[in-house]
Short mmCIF file of C-alpha atoms in Angstrom, two decimals:
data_model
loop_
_atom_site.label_atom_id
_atom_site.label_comp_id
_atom_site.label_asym_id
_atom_site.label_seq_id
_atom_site.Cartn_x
_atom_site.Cartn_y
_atom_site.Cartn_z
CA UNK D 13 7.37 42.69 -16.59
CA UNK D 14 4.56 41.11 -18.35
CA UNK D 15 1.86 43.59 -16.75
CA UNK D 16 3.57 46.03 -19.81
CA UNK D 17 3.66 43.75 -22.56
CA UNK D 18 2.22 45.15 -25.53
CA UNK D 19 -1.78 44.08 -26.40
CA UNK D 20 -0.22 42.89 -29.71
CA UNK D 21 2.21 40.37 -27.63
CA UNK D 22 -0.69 39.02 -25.24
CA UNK D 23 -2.65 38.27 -28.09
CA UNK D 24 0.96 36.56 -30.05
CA UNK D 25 1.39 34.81 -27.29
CA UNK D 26 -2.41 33.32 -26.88
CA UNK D 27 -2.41 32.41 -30.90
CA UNK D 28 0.87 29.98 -30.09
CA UNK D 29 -0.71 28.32 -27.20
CA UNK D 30 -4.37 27.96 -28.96
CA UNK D 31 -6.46 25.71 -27.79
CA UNK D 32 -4.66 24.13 -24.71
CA UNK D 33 -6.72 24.87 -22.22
CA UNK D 34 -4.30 23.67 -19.15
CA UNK D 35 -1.42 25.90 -20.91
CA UNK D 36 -4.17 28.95 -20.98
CA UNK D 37 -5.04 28.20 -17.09
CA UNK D 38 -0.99 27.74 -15.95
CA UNK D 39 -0.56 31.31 -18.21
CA UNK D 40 -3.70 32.75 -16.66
CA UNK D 41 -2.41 32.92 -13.00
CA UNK D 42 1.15 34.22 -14.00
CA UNK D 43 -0.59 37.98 -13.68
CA UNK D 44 -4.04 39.73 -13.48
CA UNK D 45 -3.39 40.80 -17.14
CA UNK D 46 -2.77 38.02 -18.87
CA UNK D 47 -5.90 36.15 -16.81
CA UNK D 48 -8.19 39.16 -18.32
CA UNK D 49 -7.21 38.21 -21.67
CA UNK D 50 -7.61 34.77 -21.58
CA UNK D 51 -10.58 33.70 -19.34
CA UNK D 52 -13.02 34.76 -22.35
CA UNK D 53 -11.30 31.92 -23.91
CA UNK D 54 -11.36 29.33 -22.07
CA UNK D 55 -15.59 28.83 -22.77
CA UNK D 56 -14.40 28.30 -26.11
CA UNK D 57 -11.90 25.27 -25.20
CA UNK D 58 -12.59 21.92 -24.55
CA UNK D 59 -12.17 20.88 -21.07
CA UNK D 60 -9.87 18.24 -20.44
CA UNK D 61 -10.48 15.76 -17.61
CA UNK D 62 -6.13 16.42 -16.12
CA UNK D 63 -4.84 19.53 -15.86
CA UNK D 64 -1.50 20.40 -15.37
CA UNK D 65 -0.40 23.45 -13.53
CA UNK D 66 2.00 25.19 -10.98
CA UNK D 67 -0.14 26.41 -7.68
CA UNK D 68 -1.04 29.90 -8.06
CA UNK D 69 0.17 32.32 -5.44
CA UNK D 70 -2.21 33.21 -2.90
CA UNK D 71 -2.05 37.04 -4.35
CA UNK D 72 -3.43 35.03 -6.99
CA UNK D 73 -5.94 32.87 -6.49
CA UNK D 74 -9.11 35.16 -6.34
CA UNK D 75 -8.09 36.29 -9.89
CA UNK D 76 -7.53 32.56 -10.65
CA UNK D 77 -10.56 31.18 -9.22
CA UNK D 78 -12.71 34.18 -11.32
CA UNK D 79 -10.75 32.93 -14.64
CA UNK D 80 -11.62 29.40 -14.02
CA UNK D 81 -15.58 30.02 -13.18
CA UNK D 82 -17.13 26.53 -13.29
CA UNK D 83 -14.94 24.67 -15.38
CA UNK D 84 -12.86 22.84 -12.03
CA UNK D 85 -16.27 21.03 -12.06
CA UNK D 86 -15.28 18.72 -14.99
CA UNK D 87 -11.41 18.25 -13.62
CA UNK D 88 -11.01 14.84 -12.23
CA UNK D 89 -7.36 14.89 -11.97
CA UNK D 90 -4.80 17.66 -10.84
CA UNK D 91 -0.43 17.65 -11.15
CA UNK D 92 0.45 20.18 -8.93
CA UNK D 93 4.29 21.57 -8.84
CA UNK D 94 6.42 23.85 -7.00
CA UNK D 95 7.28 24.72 -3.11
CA UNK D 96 6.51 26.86 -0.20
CA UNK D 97 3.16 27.23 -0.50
CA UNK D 98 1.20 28.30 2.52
CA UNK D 99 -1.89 25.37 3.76
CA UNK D 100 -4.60 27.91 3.40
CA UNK D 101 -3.72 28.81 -0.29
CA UNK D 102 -3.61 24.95 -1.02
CA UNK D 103 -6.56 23.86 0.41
CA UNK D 104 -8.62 26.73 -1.13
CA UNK D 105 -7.33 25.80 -4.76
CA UNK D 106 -8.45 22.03 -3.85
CA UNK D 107 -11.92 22.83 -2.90
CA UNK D 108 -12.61 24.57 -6.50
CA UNK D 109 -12.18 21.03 -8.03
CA UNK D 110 -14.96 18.78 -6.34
CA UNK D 111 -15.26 16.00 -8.52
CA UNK D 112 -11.14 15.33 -8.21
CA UNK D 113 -10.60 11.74 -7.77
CA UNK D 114 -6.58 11.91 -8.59
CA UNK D 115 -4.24 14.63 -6.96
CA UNK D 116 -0.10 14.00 -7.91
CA UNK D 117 2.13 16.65 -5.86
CA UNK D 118 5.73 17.64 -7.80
CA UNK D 119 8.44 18.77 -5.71
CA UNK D 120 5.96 20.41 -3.65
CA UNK D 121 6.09 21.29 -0.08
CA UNK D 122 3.99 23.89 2.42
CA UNK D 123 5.74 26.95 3.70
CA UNK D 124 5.75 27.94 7.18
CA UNK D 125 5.11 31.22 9.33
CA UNK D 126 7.74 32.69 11.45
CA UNK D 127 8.05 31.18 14.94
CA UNK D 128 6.22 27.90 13.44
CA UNK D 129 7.85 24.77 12.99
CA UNK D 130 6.67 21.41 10.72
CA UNK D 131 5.76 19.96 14.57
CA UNK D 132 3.56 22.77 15.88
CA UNK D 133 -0.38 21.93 15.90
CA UNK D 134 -2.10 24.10 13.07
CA UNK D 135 -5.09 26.42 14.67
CA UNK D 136 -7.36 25.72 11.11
CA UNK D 137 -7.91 21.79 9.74
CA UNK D 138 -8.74 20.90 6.45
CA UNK D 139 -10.60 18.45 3.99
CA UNK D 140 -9.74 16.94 0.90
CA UNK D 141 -12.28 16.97 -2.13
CA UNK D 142 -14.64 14.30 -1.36
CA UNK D 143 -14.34 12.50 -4.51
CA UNK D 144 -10.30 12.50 -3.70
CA UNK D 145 -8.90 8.80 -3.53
CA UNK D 146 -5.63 8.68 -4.88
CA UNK D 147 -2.59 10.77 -4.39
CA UNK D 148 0.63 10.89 -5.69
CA UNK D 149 3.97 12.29 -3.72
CA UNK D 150 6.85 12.58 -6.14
CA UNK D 151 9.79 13.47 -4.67
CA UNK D 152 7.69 15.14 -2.34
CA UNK D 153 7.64 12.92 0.63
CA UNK D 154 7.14 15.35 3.00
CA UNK D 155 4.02 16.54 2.19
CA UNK D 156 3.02 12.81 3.61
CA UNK D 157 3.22 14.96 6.88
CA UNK D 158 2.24 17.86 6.41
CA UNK D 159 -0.98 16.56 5.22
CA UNK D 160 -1.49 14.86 7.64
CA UNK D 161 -1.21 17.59 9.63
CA UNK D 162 -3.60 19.58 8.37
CA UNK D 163 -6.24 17.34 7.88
CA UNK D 164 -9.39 17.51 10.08
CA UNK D 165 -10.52 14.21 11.54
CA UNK D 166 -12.66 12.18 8.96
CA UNK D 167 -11.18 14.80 6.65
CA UNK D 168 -9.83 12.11 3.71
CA UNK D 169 -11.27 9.73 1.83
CA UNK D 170 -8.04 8.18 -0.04
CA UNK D 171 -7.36 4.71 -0.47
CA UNK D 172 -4.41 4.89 -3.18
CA UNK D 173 -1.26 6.45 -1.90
CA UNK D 174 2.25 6.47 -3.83
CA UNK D 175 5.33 7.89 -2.78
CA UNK D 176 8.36 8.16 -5.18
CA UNK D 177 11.79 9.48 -2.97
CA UNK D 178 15.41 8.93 -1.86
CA UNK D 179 14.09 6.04 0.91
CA UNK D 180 17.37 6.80 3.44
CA UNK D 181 17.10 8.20 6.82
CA UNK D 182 19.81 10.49 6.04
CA UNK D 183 17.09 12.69 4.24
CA UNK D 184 15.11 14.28 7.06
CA UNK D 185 11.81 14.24 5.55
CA UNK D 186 11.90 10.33 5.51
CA UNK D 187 11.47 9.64 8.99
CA UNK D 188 8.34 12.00 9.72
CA UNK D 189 6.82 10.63 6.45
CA UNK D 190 7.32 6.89 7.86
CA UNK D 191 5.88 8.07 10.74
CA UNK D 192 2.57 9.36 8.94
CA UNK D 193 2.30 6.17 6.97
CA UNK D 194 1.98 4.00 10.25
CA UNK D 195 -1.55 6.65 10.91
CA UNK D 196 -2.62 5.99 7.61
CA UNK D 197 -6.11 4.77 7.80
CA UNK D 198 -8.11 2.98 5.25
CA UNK D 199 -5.47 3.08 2.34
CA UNK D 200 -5.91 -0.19 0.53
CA UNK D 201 -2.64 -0.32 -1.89
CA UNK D 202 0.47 1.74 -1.21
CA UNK D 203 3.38 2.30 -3.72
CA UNK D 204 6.59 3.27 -2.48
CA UNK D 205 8.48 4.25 -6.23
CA UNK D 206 12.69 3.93 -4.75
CA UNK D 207 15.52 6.48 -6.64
CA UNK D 208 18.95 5.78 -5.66
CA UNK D 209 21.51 8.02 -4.08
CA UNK D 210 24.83 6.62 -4.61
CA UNK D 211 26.39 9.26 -2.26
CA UNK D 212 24.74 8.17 0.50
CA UNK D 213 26.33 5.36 2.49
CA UNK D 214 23.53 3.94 4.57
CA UNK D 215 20.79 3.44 1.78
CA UNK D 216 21.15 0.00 1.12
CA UNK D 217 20.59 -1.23 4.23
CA UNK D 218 17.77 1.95 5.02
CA UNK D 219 15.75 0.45 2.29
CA UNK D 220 16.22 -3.46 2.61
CA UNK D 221 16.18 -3.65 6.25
CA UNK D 222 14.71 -0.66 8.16
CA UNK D 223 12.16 1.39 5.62
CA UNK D 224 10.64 -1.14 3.31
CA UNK D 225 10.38 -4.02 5.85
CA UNK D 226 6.89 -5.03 6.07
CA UNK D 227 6.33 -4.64 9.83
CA UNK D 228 6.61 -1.16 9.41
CA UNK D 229 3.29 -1.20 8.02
CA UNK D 230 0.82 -3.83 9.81
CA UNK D 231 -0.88 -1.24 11.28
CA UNK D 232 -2.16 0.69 8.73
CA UNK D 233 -6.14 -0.37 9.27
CA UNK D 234 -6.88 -1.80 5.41
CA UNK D 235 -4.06 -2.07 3.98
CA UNK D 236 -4.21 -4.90 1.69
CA UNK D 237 -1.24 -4.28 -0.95
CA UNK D 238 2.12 -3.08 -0.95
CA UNK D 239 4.03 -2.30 -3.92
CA UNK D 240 7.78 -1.70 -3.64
CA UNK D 241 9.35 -0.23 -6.67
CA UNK D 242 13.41 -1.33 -6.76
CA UNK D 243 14.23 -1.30 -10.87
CA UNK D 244 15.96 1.87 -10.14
CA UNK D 245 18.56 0.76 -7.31
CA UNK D 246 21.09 -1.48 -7.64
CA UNK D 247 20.15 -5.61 -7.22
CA UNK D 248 21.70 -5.88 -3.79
CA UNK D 249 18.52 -3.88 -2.00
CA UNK D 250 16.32 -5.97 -3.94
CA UNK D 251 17.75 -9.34 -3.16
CA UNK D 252 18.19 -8.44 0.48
CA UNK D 253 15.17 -7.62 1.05
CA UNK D 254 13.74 -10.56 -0.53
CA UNK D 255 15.69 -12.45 1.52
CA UNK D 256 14.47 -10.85 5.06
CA UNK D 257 11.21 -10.56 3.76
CA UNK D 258 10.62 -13.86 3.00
CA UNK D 259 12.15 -15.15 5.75
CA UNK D 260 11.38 -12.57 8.44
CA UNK D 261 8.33 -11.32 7.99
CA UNK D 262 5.43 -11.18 10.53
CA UNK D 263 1.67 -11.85 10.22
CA UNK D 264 -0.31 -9.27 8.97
CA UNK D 265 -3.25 -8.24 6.83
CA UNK D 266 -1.78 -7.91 3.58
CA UNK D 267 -2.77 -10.18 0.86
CA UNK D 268 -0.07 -9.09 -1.62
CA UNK D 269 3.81 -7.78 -1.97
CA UNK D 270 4.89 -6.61 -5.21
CA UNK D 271 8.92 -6.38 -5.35
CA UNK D 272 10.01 -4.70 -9.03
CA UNK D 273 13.46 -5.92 -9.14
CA UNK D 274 16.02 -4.05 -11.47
CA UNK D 275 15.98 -5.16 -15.31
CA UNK D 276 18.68 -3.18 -16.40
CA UNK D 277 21.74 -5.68 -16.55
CA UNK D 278 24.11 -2.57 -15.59
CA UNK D 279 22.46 -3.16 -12.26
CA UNK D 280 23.00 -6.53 -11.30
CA UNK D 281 26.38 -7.06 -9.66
CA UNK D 282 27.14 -9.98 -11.10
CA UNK D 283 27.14 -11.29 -15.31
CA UNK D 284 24.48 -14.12 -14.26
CA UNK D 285 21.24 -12.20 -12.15
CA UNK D 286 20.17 -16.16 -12.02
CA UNK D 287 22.59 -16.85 -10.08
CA UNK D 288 22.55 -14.01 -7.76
CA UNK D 289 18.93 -14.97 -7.07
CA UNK D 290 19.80 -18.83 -6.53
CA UNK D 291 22.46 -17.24 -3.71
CA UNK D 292 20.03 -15.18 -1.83
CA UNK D 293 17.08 -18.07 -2.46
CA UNK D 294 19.54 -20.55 -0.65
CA UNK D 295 18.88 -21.76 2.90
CA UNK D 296 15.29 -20.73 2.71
CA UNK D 297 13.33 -23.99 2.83
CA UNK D 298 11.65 -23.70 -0.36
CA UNK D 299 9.72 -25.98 -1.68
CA UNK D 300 7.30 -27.06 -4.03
CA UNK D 301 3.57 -25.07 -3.97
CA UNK D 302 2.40 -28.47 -4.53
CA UNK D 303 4.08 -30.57 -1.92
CA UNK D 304 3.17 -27.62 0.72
CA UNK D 305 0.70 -25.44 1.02
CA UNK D 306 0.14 -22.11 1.97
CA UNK D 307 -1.22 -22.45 6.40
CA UNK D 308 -0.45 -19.06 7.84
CA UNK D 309 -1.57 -15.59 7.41
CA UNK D 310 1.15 -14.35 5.01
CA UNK D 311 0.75 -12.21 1.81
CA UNK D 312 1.59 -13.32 -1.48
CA UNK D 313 4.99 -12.23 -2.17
CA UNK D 314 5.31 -11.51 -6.29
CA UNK D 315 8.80 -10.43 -7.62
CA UNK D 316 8.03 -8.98 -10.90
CA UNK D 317 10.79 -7.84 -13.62
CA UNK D 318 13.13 -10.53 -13.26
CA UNK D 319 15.55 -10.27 -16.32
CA UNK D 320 17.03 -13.80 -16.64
CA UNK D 321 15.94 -17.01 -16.74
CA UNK D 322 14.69 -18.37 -13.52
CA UNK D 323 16.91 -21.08 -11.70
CA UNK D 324 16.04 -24.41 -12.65
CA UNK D 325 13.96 -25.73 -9.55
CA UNK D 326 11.73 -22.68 -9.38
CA UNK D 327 11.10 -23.67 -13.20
CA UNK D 328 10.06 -27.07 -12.35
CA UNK D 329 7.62 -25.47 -9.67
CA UNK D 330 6.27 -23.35 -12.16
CA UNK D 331 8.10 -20.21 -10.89
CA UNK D 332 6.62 -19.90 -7.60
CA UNK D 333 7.78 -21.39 -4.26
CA UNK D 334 6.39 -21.71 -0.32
CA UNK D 335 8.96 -20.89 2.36
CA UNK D 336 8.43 -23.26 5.30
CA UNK D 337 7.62 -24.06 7.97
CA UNK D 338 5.66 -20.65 7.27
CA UNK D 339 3.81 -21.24 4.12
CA UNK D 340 4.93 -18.03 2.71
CA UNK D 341 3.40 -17.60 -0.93
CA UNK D 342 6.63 -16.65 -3.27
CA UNK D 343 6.08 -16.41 -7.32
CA UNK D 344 8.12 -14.70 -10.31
CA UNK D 345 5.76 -12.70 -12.89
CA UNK D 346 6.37 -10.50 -15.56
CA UNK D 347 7.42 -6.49 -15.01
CA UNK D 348 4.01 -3.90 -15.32
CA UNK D 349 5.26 -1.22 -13.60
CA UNK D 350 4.35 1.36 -16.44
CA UNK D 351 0.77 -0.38 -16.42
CA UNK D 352 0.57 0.32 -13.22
CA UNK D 353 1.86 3.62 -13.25
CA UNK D 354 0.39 4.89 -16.10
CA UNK D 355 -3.58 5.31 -14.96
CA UNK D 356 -2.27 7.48 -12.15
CA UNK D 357 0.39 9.70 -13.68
CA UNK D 358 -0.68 9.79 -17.47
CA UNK D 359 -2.21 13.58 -18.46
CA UNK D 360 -5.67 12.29 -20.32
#
């Protein structure tokens, strides 16, 4: 329909947007027309360094890539949205932005031929931009997979991965994206951002006991820090899993756990979250930092985001703790999650 849009419509439309130039790019690869009228813009624009944008369609993306010329050169971070795209079309778009060091994927997921199944083995690999470290899967946890995949051997470079998603085995995609975590090589930090689903019977104990315990990823060569994102989900998953991790959790190579515990008080179960805490803290062994110091191999385990008051003996310790006989490292800090979300998923 917009291929017979009057000239005097095209150019009503353009005067509204002015000088956005990731509004003129996502309006550019709606239809060949509309890219002819506004590539001579787009010299005029400033560039921004994030750009914004659904994934053209591969009918497309020659007519995209002409309106664009050079200017993917200056892009250093791309938000991607939309579904059933096919790998070749993806990986195409990617290599026109070579200095991208940030790539977040919005409800996004590959299509498929007929006969061809998410398991097959592709007959073409791929690379990511070279500059590419960090990527960002929200709910889009499949793409974990299909990335994977895809990829040619030595074909990524990242080393920042976060994944925001229902965490419950009763989605499907969960399990193969678990399973391409565990082949995740040199990632250093990895986010996993929880929602809640309170239709689904089985998340609690998905999350607390069989998804976000930490065994599941000592073999990820590198990785150094794990954050675990639970202000969304109800106190329960965060306090049980504080409780098996603490207790229950193996040697490995990571030097820090982040656990963002729920500060909404709608979320606690109880009037008196100190409490709660004091309940799951009991029977541990804690003691003292001072009296007993850290011997093993164990992260540091930081709960950040805790809404109350502390109970009193963690006060006395200076809100930290050791579990023994392990030596596990175990402090309370203050809540940065938007700090630490906002370098990533902020449009600059």
């Amino acid at each position: 329909m917009l291929q017979h849009l009057p000239t005097e419509i095209i150019r009503k439309i353009y005067d509204e947007v002015g000088g956005d130039w990731a509004t003129l790019v996502a309006l550019g690869t709606v239809c060949r027309r509309l890219a002819c009228h506004i590539r001579p813009s787009l010299s005029l624009t400033r560039v921004p360094q994030s750009l914004t944008l659904p994934l053209p369609s591969e009918r497309l993306l020659p007519t995209t890539t002409r309106m664009l010329g050079t200017w993917p050169n200056h892009i250093r971070q791309l938000n991607l949205s939309g579904n059933n795209h096919t790998p070749a079309t993806f990986f195409q778009f990617l290599s026109l932005f070579p200095k991208l060091e940030s790539l977040v994927l919005l409800s996004f997921s590959f299509k498929f031929k007929r006969n061809d199944t998410v398991f097959s083995w592709p007959r073409r690999r791929y690379s990511l931009p070279s500059a590419l470290t960090q990527l960002s899967l929200i709910q889009s946890p499949s793409m974990l997979a299909s990335l994977e995949r895809h990829l040619k051997h030595g074909g990524s470079t990242l080393r920042d991965v976060y994944i925001q998603a229902v965490f419950s085995f009763d989605q499907p995609e969960i399990l193969s994206m678990l399973e391409s975590i565990k082949n995740l090589q040199g990632v250093n930090t990895l986010t996993l951002d929880a929602l809640y689903d309170e239709l689904d019977d089985h998340i609690d104990g998905d999350m607390s006991q069989r998804i976000f315990f930490p065994r599941r990823f000592t073999g990820i060569s590198g990785l150094r820090h794990l954050r675990l994102n639970l202000a969304k989900v109800p106190s329960r998953v965060a306090m049980l899993f504080l409780g098996c991790c603490t207790v229950h959790s193996p040697r490995h190579d990571l030097a820090l756990i982040d656990i963002y515990v729920p500060t909404s008080p709608n979320l606690w179960e109880g009037t008196n979250p100190s409490h709660e805490l004091d309940a799951t803290l009991e029977g541990m062994e804690l003691c003292s930092p001072a009296v007993h110091l850290p011997s093993s191999r164990r992260a540091r385990l930081v709960v950040r985001g805790f809404p109350d008051p502390l109970p009193q003996h963690l006060q006395e310790w200076g809100c930290s703790a050791v579990s023994k006989p392990y030596g596990y490292p175990l402090s309370f800090e203050g809540c940065d999650w938007e700090q630490v979300t906002k370098a990533r998923l902020e449009v600059v």
